[in-house]
Coordinates of C-alpha atoms in Angstrom, one line a residue:
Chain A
X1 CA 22.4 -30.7 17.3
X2 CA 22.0 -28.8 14.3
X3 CA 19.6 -25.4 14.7
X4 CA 16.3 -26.6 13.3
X5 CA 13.6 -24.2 12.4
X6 CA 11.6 -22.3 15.3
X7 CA 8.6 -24.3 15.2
X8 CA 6.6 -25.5 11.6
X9 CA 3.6 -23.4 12.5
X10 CA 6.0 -20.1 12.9
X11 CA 7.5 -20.5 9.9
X12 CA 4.8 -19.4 7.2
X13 CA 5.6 -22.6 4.5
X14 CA 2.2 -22.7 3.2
X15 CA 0.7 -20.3 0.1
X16 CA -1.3 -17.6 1.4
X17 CA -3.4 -17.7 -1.7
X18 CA -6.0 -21.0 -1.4
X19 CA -6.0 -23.7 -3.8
X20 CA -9.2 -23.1 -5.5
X21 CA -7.8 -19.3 -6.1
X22 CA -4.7 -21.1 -7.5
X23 CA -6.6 -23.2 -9.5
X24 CA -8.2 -20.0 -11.0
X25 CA -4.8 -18.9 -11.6
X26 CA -4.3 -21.7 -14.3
X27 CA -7.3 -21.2 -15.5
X28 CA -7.1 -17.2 -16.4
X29 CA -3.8 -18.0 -17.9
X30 CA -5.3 -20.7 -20.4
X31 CA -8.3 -18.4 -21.2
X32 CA -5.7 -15.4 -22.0
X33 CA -3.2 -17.9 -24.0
X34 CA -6.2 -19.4 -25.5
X35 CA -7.6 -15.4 -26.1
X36 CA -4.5 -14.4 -28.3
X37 CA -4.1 -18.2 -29.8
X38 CA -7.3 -16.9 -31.8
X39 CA -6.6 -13.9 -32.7
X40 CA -3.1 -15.5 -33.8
X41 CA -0.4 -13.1 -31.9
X42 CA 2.6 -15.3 -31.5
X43 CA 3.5 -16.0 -27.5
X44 CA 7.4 -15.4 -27.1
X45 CA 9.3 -15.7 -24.4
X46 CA 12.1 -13.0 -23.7
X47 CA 15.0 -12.8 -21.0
X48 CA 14.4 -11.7 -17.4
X49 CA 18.0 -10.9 -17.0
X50 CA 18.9 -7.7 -19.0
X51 CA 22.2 -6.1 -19.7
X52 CA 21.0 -2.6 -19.6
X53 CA 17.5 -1.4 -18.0
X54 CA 14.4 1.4 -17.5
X55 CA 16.1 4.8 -17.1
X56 CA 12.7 6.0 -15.7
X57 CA 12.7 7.3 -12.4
X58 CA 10.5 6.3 -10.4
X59 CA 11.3 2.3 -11.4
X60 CA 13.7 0.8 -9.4
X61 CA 15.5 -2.2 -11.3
X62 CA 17.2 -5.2 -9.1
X63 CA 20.4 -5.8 -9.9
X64 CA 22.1 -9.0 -9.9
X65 CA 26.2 -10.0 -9.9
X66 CA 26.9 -12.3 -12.7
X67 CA 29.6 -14.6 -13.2
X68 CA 29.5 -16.2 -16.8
X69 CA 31.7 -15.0 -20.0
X70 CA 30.9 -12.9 -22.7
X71 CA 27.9 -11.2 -20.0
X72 CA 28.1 -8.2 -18.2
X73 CA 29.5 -9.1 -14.6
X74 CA 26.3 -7.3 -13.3
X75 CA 23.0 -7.7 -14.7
X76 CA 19.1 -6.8 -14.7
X77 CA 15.9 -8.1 -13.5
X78 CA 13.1 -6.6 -16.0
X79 CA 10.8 -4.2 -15.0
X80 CA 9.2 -5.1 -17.9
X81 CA 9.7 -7.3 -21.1
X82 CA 8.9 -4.1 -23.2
X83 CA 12.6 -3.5 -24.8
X84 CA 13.5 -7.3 -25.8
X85 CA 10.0 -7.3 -27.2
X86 CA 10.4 -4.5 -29.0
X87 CA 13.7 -6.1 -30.6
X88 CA 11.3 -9.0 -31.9
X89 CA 9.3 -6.7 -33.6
X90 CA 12.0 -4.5 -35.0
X91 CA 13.6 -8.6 -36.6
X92 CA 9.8 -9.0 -37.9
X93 CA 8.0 -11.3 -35.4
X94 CA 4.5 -9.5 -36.1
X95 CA 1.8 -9.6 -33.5
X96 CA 3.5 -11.2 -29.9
X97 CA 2.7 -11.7 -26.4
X98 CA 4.5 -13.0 -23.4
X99 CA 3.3 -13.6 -19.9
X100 CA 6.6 -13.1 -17.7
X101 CA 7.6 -12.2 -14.5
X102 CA 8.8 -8.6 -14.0
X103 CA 10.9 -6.9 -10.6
X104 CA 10.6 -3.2 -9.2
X105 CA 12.4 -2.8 -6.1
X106 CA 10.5 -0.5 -3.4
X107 CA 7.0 -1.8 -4.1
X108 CA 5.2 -4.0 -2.1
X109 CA 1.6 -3.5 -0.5
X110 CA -1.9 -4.2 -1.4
X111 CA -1.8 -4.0 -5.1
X112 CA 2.1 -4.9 -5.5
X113 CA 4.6 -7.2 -4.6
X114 CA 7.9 -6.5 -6.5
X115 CA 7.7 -10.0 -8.4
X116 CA 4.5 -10.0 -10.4
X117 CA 3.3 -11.5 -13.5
X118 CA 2.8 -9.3 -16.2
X119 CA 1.0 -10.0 -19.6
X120 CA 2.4 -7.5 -22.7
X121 CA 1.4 -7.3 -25.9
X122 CA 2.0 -5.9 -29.3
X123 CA 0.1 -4.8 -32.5
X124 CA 1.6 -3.8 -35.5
X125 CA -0.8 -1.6 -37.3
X126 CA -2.8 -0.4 -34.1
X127 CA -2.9 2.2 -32.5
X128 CA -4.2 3.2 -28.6
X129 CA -7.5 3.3 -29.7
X130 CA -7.6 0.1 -32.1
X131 CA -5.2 -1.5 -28.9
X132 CA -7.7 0.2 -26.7
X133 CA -10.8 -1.9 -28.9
X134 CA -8.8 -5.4 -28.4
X135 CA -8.4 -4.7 -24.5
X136 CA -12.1 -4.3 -24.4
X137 CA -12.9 -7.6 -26.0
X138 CA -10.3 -9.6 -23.5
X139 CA -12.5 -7.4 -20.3
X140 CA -15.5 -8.8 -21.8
X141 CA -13.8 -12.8 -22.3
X142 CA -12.3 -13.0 -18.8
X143 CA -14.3 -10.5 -16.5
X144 CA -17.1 -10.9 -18.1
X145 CA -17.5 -6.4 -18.2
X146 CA -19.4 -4.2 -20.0
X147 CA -17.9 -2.7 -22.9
X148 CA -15.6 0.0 -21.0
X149 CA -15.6 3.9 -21.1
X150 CA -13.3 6.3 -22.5
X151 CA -12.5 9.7 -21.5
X152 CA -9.2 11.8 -21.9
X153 CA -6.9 12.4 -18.8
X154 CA -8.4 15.7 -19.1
X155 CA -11.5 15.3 -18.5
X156 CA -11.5 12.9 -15.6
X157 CA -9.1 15.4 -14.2
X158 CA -12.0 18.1 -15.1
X159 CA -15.0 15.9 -14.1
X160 CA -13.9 14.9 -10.7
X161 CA -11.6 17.7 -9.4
X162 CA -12.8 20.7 -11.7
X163 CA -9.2 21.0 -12.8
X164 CA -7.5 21.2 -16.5
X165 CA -4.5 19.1 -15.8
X166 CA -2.8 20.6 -19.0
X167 CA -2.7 23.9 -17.7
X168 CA -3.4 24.5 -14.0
X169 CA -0.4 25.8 -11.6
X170 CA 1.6 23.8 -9.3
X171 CA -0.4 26.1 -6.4
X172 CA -3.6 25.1 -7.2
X173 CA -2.6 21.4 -7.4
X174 CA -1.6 21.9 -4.2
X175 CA -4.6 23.2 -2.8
X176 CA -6.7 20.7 -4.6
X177 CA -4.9 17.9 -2.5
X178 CA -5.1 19.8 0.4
X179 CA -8.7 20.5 -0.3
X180 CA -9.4 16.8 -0.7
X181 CA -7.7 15.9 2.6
X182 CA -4.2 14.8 1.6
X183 CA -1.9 15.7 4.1
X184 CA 1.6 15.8 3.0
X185 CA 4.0 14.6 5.5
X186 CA 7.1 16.4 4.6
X187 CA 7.9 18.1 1.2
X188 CA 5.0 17.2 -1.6
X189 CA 6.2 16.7 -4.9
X190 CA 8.4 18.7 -6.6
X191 CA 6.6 19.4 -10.3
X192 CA 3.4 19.9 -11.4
X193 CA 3.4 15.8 -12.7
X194 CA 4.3 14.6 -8.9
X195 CA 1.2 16.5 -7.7
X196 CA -0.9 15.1 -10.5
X197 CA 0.3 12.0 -9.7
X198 CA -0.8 12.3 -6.3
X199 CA -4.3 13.4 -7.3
X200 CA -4.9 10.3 -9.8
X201 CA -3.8 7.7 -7.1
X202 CA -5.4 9.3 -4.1
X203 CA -8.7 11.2 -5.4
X204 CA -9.3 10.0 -8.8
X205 CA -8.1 6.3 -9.3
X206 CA -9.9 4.8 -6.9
X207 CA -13.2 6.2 -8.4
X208 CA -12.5 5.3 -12.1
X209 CA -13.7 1.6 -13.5
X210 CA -16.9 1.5 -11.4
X211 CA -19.5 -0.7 -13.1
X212 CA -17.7 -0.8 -16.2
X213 CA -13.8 -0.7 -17.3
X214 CA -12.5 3.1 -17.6
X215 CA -10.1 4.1 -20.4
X216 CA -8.2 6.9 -19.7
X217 CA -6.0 8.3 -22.6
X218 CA -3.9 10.9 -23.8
X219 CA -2.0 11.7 -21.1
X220 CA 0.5 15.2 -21.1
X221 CA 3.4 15.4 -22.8
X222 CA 5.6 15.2 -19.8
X223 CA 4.3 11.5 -18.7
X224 CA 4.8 10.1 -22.0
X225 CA 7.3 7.5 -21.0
X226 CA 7.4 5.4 -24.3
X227 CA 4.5 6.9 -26.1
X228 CA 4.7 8.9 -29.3
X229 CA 3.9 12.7 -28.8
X230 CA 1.0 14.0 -30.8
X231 CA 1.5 17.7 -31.3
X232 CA -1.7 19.9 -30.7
X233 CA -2.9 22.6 -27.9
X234 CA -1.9 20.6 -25.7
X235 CA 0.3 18.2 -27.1
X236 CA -0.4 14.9 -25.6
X237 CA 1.1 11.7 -25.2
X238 CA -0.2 8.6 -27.3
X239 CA -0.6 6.7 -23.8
X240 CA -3.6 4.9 -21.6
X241 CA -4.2 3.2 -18.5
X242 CA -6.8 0.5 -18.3
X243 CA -9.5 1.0 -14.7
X244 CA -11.3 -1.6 -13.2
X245 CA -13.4 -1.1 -10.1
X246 CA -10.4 1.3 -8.8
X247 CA -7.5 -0.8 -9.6
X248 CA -5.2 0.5 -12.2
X249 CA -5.0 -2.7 -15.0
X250 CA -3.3 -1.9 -17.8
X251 CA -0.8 0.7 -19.2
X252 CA -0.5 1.0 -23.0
X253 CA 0.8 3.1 -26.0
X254 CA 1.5 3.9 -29.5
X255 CA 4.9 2.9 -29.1
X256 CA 7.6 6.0 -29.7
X257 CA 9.8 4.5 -32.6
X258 CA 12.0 7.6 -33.3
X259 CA 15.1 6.0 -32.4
X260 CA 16.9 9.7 -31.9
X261 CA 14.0 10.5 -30.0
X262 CA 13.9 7.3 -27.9
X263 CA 18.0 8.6 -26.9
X264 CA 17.1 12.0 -26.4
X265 CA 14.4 10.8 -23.1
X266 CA 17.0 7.8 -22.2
X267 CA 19.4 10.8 -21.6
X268 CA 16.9 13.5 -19.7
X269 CA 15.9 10.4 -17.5
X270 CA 19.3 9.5 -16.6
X271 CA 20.3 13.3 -16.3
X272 CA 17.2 13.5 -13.5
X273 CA 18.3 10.5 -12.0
X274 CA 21.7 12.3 -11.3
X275 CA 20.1 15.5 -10.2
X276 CA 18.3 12.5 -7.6
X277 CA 21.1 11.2 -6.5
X278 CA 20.0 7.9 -8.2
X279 CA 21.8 5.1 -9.8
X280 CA 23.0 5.8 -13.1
X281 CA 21.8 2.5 -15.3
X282 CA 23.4 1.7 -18.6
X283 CA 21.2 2.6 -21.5
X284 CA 20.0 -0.1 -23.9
X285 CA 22.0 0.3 -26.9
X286 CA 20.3 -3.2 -28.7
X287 CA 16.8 -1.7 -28.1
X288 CA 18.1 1.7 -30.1
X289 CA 19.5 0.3 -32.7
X290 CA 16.9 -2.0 -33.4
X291 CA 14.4 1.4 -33.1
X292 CA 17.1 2.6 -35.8
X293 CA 16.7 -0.3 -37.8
X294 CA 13.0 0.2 -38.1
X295 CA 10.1 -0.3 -35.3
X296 CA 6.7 -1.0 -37.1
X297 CA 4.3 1.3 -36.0
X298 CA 2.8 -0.3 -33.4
X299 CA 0.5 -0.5 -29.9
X300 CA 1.7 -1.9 -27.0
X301 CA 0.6 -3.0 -23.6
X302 CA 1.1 -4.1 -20.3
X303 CA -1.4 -5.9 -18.0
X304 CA -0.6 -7.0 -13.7
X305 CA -1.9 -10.4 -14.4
X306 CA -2.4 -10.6 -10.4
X307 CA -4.9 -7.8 -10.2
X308 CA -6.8 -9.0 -13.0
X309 CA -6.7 -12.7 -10.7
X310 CA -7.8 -10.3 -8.0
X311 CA -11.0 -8.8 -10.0
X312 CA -11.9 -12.5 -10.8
X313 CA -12.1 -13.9 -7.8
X314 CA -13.0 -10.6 -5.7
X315 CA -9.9 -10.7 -3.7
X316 CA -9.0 -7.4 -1.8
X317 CA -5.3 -8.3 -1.2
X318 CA -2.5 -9.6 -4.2
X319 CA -1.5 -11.9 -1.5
X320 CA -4.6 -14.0 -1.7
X321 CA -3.7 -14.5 -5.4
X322 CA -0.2 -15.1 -5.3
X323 CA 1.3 -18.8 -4.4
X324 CA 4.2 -16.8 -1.9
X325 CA 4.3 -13.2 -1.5
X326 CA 8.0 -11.8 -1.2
X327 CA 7.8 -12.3 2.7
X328 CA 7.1 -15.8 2.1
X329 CA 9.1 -16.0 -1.3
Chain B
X1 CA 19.0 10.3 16.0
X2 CA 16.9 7.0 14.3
X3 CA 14.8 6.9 11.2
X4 CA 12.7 5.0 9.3
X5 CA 11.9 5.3 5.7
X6 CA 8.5 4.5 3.8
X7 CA 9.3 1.1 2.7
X8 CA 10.0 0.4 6.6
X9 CA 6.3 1.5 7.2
X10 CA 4.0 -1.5 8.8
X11 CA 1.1 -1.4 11.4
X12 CA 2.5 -1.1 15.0
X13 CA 6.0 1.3 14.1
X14 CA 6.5 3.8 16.4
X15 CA 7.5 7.1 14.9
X16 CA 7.7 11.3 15.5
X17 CA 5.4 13.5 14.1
X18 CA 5.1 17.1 14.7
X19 CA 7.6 16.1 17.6
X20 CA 4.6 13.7 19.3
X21 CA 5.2 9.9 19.3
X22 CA 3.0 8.2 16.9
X23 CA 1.8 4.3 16.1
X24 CA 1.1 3.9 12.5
X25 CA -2.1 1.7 12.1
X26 CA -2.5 1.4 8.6
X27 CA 0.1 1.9 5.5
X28 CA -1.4 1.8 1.8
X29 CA 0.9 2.2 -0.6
X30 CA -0.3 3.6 -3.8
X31 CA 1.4 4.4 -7.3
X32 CA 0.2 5.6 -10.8
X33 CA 0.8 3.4 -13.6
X34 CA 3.7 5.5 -14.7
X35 CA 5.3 8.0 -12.0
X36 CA 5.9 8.9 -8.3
X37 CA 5.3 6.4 -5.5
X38 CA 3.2 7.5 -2.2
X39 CA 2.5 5.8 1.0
X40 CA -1.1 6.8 2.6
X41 CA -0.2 6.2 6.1
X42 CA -3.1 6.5 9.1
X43 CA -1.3 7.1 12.8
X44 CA -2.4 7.2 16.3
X45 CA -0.8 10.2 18.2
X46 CA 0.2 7.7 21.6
X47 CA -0.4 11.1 23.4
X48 CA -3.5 12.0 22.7
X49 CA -5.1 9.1 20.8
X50 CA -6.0 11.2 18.0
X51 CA -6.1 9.1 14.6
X52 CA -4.9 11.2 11.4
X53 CA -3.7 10.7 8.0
X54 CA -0.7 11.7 6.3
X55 CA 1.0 11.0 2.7
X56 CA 4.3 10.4 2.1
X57 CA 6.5 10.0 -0.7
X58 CA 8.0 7.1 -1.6
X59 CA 12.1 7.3 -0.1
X60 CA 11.6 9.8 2.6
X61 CA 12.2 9.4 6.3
X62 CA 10.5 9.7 9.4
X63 CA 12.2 10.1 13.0
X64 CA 11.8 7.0 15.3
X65 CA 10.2 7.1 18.6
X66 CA 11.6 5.5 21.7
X67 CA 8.4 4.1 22.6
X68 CA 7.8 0.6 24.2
X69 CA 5.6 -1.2 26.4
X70 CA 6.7 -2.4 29.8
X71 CA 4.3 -5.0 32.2
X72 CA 4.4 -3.0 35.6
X73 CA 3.0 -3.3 39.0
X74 CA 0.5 -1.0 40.5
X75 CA 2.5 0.5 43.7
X76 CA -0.1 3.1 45.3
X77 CA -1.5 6.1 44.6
X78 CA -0.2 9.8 46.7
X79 CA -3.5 11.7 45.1
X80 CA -1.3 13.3 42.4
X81 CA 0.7 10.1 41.3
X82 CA 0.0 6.8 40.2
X83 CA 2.8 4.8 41.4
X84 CA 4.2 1.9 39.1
X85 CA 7.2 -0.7 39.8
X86 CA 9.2 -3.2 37.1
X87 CA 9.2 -6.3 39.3
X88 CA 12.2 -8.0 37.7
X89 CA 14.2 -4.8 38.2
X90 CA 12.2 -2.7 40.6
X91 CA 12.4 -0.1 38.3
X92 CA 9.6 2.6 39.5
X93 CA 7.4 5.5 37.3
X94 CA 5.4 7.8 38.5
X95 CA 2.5 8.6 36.3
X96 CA 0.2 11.6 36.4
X97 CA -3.4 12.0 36.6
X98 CA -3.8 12.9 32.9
X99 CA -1.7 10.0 31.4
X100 CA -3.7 7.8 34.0
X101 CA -7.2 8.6 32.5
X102 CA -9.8 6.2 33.3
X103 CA -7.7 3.9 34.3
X104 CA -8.1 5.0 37.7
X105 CA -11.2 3.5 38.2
X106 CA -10.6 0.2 37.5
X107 CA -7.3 -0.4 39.5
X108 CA -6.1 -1.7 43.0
X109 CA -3.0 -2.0 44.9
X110 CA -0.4 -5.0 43.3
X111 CA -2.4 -5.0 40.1
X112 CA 0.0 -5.6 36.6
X113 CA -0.7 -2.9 33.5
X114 CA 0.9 -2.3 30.7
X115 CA 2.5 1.0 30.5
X116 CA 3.7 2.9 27.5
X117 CA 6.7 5.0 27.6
X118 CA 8.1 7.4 25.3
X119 CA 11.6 8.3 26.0
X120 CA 11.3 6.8 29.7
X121 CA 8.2 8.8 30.3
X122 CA 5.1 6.8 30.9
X123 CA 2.9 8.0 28.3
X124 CA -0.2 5.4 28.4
X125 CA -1.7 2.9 31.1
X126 CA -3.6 -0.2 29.9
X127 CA -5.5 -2.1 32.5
X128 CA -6.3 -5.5 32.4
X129 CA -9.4 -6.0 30.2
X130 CA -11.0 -7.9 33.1
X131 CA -10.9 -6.7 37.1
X132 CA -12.3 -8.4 40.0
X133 CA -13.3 -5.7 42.4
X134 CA -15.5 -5.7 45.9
X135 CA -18.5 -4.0 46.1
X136 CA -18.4 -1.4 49.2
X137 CA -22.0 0.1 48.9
X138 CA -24.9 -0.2 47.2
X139 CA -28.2 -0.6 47.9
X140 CA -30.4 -3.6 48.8
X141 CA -32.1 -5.1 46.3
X142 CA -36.4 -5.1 46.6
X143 CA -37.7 -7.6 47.8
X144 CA -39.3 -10.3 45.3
X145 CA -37.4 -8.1 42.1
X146 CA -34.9 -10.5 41.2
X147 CA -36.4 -10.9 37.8
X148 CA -34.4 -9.6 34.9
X149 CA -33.7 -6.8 33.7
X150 CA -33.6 -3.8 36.7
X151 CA -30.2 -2.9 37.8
X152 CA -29.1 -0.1 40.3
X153 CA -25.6 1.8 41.2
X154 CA -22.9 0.3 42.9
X155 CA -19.6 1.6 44.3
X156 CA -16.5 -0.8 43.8
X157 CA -13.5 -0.5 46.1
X158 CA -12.1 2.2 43.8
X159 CA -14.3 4.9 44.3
X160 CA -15.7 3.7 40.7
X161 CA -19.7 3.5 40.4
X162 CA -21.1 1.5 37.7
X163 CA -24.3 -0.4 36.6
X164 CA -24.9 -3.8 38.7
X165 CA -28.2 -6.4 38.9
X166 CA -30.4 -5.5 41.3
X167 CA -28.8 -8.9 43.4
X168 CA -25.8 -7.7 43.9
X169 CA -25.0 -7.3 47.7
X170 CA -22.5 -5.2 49.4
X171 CA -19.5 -7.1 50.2
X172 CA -19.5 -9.6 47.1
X173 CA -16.6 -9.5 44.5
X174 CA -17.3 -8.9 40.5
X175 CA -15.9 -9.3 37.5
X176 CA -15.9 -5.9 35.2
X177 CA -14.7 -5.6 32.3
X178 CA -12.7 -2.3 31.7
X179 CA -13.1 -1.5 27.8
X180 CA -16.9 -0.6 28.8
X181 CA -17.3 -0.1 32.4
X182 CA -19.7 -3.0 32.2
X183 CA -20.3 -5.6 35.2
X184 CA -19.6 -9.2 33.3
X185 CA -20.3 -11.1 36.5
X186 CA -20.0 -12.6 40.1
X187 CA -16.3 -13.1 40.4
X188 CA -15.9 -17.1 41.0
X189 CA -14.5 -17.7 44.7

């Protein structure tokens, strides 16, 4: 007799989002194709597997063995769609969007499963703030929100923890998180942008986007990830993240296009991820030399397409919206 | 020595914390749109019940605790001990006053609990959420009062005095349940 399954009820075959919420699903999709269809940005469609991938630390790439000539003999699942897109834009494509899956290994909870569908977006021309004016208009179609808020990371930082984020010392960040009840079990982070990072998630996050949409832009220098720097006292980086009722949305720039630039943070990335005792991941050659070869300027951004399901239909957990979370998968 | 790290974190893992074992109720895990990874993790110190918060970051590890749950027999009591007894292996634990708690109250001579223990110390008793016990005094009820409502004090073969209806008779058998220290009702023959 051949080992069946335990029993049909133990094994969990069925979604754990409901059909109506799937139903909902098809429907948000449609509004958001039909959203850029007339505003006419081109929908593309990019590889998931990638040859090279995100040197950023904390995002964790899957990696997966590949058999097939003239491809590398190991590959990568996106963390994003950002570089190939990029590549389309550097060949001329104008305005695109895609609605993909993307991978990051390590996250799974609430708010993440490490497959999720992600909607990005590109504007030539734009930039945070004109990106920033489009985002408001697609909160408005599909949430049906007020017209959001905007306030620079320093000043949410300032309004609710009293702290300049550009300038305070790693000591008081850690008293502030201490202050607010965040106990650290074993070492906390080791730079002043760990403990800020800690603050935003824990203290200020979940109090940003209530009533309306919260914009918060112009992050420090030192979490500019693929943003352009804008030299000042403090220089800040052309980047925002999009707030809804506590749940982090969206996170956009004005696209870094400095080709020498874009190698010089590949490199310091993959340098900390040595100094981590990380991976080392190839560095994507194709997406600098199309940067060489000319990036318009341009705003870019990327939306969790399961949260936003999750604000539509009032769900608390992604696993109501998703067909089969990665335990089910 | 065992470990755990935070992507092994779920409701119900046993773990060390400031050397006591721990239960972890409740993981969130939380990240910035760009940046370091944290799990908010809320545990129950098995020793003292005490609930408490603490955040981690994302990769680092946590000793495990040797802590499981075994169904036991209640043996007797010598006034200092609570003895208890594995039936399929006659296994026995002695368990002190202080891990015993309330659970005292509610138990009698060949009654099954589950008991916690840490390292092969019993750590936690958990009684059945129901008892039947026999009343051994209380006082008779009025005459004509057997209208709702009134209740009096009634010792139960343990020593433990609770709440009964004013109906209740010496002798008779009830059903308590233990989360409360309520009476539920006459225990059926």
């Amino acid at each position: 007799m051949s080992r069946g399954p335990r029993s049909s009820t133990e094994l969990d075959w069925r979604p754990s989002a409901s059909l109506e919420t799937l139903r909902r699903r098809a429907e948000l999709l449609a509004r958001l194709r039909g959203f850029f269809a007339a505003r006419g940005v081109l929908e593309v469609e990019t590889p998931l597997l990638q040859a090279a991938t995100v040197t950023d630390l904390h995002l964790h790439s899957l990696s997966v063995p590949l058999d097939v000539p003239l491809a590398s003999r190991r590959m990568y699942l996106q963390t994003s769609p950002e570089y190939a897109m990029k590549r389309l834009l550097a060949a001329g494509s104008g305005a695109i969007y895609q609605i993909c899956k993307a991978f990051r290994d390590g996250e799974a909870g609430s708010s993440h499963n490490p497959e999720f569908t992600m909607l990005e977006w590109y504007r030539p021309g734009f930039d945070h703030h004109a990106l920033m004016d489009e985002i408001d208009e697609l909160l408005v179609e599909v949430l049906g929100a007020s017209a959001a808020e905007r306030s620079t990371y320093g000043e949410v930082f300032e309004r609710h923890l009293g702290i300049d984020p550009h300038r305070v010392s790693l000591d008081h960040l850690e008293r502030a998180a201490a202050e607010r009840g965040i106990e650290l079990a074993g070492a906390g982070p080791a730079d002043r942008d760990g403990w800020l990072q800690l603050l935003m998630s824990c203290v200020i996050e979940p109090r940003l986007g209530r009533g309306r949409p919260s914009f918060v832009f112009d992050f420090p220098a030192s979490q500019a990830a693929l943003a352009r720097l804008r030299l000042g006292d403090p220089p800040v980086a052309e980047r925002f993240e999009v707030y809804v009722e506590g749940v982090e949305l969206a996170n956009g720039f004005h696209e870094l296009a400095d080709a020498s630039e874009q190698r010089r943070r590949f490199e310091a990335d993959l340098a900390q991820r040595r100094a981590c005792g990380l991976d080392d991941v190839p560095i994507d050659e194709r997406l600098l030399a199309a940067l060489e070869a000319g990036l318009p300027d341009c705003a870019g951004v990327a939306f969790g397409v399961d949260r936003l399901l999750m604000l539509v239909t009032g769900a608390e957990d992604l696993r109501d919206v998703v067909s089969f979370p990665i335990d089910r998968a | 020595m065992a470990t755990y790290t935070t992507s092994q974190f779920k409701s119900g893992l046993k773990v060390i914390l400031d050397r006591d074992p721990c239960s972890i109720i409740e993981n969130q895990f939380v990240k910035p749109g760009k940046g370091q990874a944290f799990s908010r993790v809320k545990l129950r110190n098995l020793l003292n019940g005490r609930v408490m918060e603490k955040t981690f970051k994302s990769g680092e590890t946590i000793e495990a605790a040797d802590v499981h749950q075994t169904s036991m027999q209640y043996l007797y009591s010598d006034g200092e001990s609570w003895h208890f007894m594995v039936p399929d292996t006659f296994e026995q634990h002695a368990v002190g006053g202080e891990v015993m708690g309330d659970a005292v109250k509610w138990l009698k001579e060949q009654d099954m609990c589950d008991v916690t223990l840490w390292n092969g110390q019993a750590i936690s008793v958990e009684v059945p959420k129901f008892v039947t016990l026999e009343v051994t005094e209380t006082d008779p009820g009025l005459k004509g009062d057997t209208s709702s409502g009134g209740s009096k004090p009634a010792t139960l073969e343990t020593g433990a005095v609770i709440r009964v209806p004013l109906f209740i008779q010496e002798g008779e058998v009830l059903r308590i349940d233990t989360r409360s220290g309520e009476y539920v009702s006459r225990a059926k023959e």
